[in-house]
């Protein structure tokens, strides 16, 4: 099942740089591990914002929630999820 996921990151401006760098490094490792499994096939930077648009390919919304809530940046993100269904004109 495919999901369109929009993530906006809002790190506190007063977070120490070393802490922010550590979370970002753990986020990258977590995300790339999921990409290698095929569960996170697309990630795109939203130009001009600390945000991304991603596509997840997972069994269901429960699996998606488990993966998203495991993101190291999850406590600092606003996330919007849209379930995708096959378009009748798709070939
Ligand atoms: O930088 C972002 O958009 C947040 C993020 C999600 C996965 C990743 O590696 O960074």
mmCIF file of C-alpha atoms and ligand atoms in Angstrom:
data_model
loop_
_atom_site.group_PDB
_atom_site.id
_atom_site.type_symbol
_atom_site.label_atom_id
_atom_site.label_comp_id
_atom_site.label_asym_id
_atom_site.label_seq_id
_atom_site.Cartn_x
_atom_site.Cartn_y
_atom_site.Cartn_z
ATOM 1 C CA UNK A 1 0.000 0.000 0.000
ATOM 2 C CA UNK A 2 1.388 3.381 -1.026
ATOM 3 C CA UNK A 3 1.315 6.486 1.154
ATOM 4 C CA UNK A 4 2.288 10.053 0.302
ATOM 5 C CA UNK A 5 3.945 11.498 3.406
ATOM 6 C CA UNK A 6 4.794 15.176 3.878
ATOM 7 C CA UNK A 7 7.216 15.873 6.733
ATOM 8 C CA UNK A 8 8.145 19.300 8.075
ATOM 9 C CA UNK A 9 10.997 19.466 10.559
ATOM 10 C CA UNK A 10 10.876 22.024 13.378
ATOM 11 C CA UNK A 11 13.995 21.691 15.494
ATOM 12 C CA UNK A 12 14.047 24.087 18.454
ATOM 13 C CA UNK A 13 16.292 27.034 17.543
ATOM 14 C CA UNK A 14 18.067 26.715 20.898
ATOM 15 C CA UNK A 15 18.929 23.014 20.460
ATOM 16 C CA UNK A 16 22.731 22.642 20.769
ATOM 17 C CA UNK A 17 24.369 22.010 17.373
ATOM 18 C CA UNK A 18 25.972 18.746 18.543
ATOM 19 C CA UNK A 19 22.559 17.390 19.589
ATOM 20 C CA UNK A 20 20.950 18.454 16.302
ATOM 21 C CA UNK A 21 23.806 16.923 14.298
ATOM 22 C CA UNK A 22 23.443 13.645 16.222
ATOM 23 C CA UNK A 23 19.674 13.422 15.616
ATOM 24 C CA UNK A 24 20.153 14.214 11.908
ATOM 25 C CA UNK A 25 22.842 11.517 11.567
ATOM 26 C CA UNK A 26 20.589 8.941 13.253
ATOM 27 C CA UNK A 27 17.661 10.065 11.071
ATOM 28 C CA UNK A 28 19.740 9.547 7.920
ATOM 29 C CA UNK A 29 20.857 6.059 8.980
ATOM 30 C CA UNK A 30 17.292 5.045 9.934
ATOM 31 C CA UNK A 31 15.862 6.418 6.674
ATOM 32 C CA UNK A 32 18.507 4.844 4.455
ATOM 33 C CA UNK A 33 18.005 1.443 6.113
ATOM 34 C CA UNK A 34 14.291 1.654 5.224
ATOM 35 C CA UNK A 35 15.110 2.801 1.680
ATOM 36 C CA UNK A 36 17.293 -0.284 1.219
ATOM 37 C CA UNK A 37 14.311 -2.503 2.147
ATOM 38 C CA UNK A 38 12.110 -0.789 -0.458
ATOM 39 C CA UNK A 39 9.662 0.519 2.138
ATOM 40 C CA UNK A 40 10.717 4.162 1.541
ATOM 41 C CA UNK A 41 11.224 4.322 -2.236
ATOM 42 C CA UNK A 42 11.048 8.127 -2.672
ATOM 43 C CA UNK A 43 12.225 11.145 -0.716
ATOM 44 C CA UNK A 44 12.401 14.645 -2.143
ATOM 45 C CA UNK A 45 13.443 17.888 -0.505
ATOM 46 C CA UNK A 46 10.770 20.592 -0.658
ATOM 47 C CA UNK A 47 12.710 23.478 -2.169
ATOM 48 C CA UNK A 48 13.244 26.312 0.251
ATOM 49 C CA UNK A 49 11.945 24.503 3.359
ATOM 50 C CA UNK A 50 13.268 22.046 5.936
ATOM 51 C CA UNK A 51 10.680 19.589 4.678
ATOM 52 C CA UNK A 52 10.394 16.530 2.498
ATOM 53 C CA UNK A 53 7.826 14.715 0.397
ATOM 54 C CA UNK A 54 8.151 10.954 0.593
ATOM 55 C CA UNK A 55 6.410 7.844 -0.677
ATOM 56 C CA UNK A 56 6.216 4.791 1.568
ATOM 57 C CA UNK A 57 5.348 1.309 0.327
ATOM 58 C CA UNK A 58 4.134 -0.615 3.361
ATOM 59 C CA UNK A 59 1.494 -3.191 4.302
ATOM 60 C CA UNK A 60 -0.929 -0.803 5.994
ATOM 61 C CA UNK A 61 -1.341 2.352 8.073
ATOM 62 C CA UNK A 62 -0.254 0.539 11.237
ATOM 63 C CA UNK A 63 3.120 -0.330 9.700
ATOM 64 C CA UNK A 64 3.491 3.225 8.390
ATOM 65 C CA UNK A 65 2.783 4.658 11.826
ATOM 66 C CA UNK A 66 5.310 2.334 13.446
ATOM 67 C CA UNK A 67 7.995 3.379 10.948
ATOM 68 C CA UNK A 68 7.239 7.097 11.195
ATOM 69 C CA UNK A 69 7.081 7.120 14.979
ATOM 70 C CA UNK A 70 10.528 5.486 15.039
ATOM 71 C CA UNK A 71 12.117 8.407 13.188
ATOM 72 C CA UNK A 72 14.660 10.131 15.443
ATOM 73 C CA UNK A 73 13.226 13.468 14.258
ATOM 74 C CA UNK A 74 9.620 12.336 14.886
ATOM 75 C CA UNK A 75 9.201 14.486 18.050
ATOM 76 C CA UNK A 76 10.156 17.535 15.989
ATOM 77 C CA UNK A 77 8.067 16.865 12.870
ATOM 78 C CA UNK A 78 4.665 17.815 11.567
ATOM 79 C CA UNK A 79 3.601 14.899 9.359
ATOM 80 C CA UNK A 80 0.697 14.678 6.927
ATOM 81 C CA UNK A 81 -0.193 11.289 5.454
ATOM 82 C CA UNK A 82 -2.287 10.654 2.340
ATOM 83 C CA UNK A 83 -3.241 7.110 1.367
ATOM 84 C CA UNK A 84 -2.837 6.493 -2.371
ATOM 85 C CA UNK A 85 -5.177 4.354 -4.458
ATOM 86 C CA UNK A 86 -4.692 3.312 -8.054
ATOM 87 C CA UNK A 87 -5.994 5.903 -10.517
ATOM 88 C CA UNK A 88 -8.401 4.389 -13.077
ATOM 89 C CA UNK A 89 -6.507 6.075 -15.947
ATOM 90 C CA UNK A 90 -3.128 4.740 -14.855
ATOM 91 C CA UNK A 91 -1.467 2.388 -17.350
HETATM 92 O O1 LIG B 1 15.688 16.294 6.279
HETATM 93 C C1 LIG B 1 14.519 15.839 6.329
HETATM 94 O O2 LIG B 1 13.660 16.108 5.497
HETATM 95 C C2 LIG B 1 14.156 14.849 7.408
HETATM 96 C C3 LIG B 1 14.567 13.521 7.024
HETATM 97 C C4 LIG B 1 13.790 12.431 6.817
HETATM 98 C C5 LIG B 1 14.633 11.329 6.449
HETATM 99 C C6 LIG B 1 15.945 11.939 6.454
HETATM 100 O O3 LIG B 1 17.016 11.386 6.218
HETATM 101 O O4 LIG B 1 15.875 13.255 6.789
#
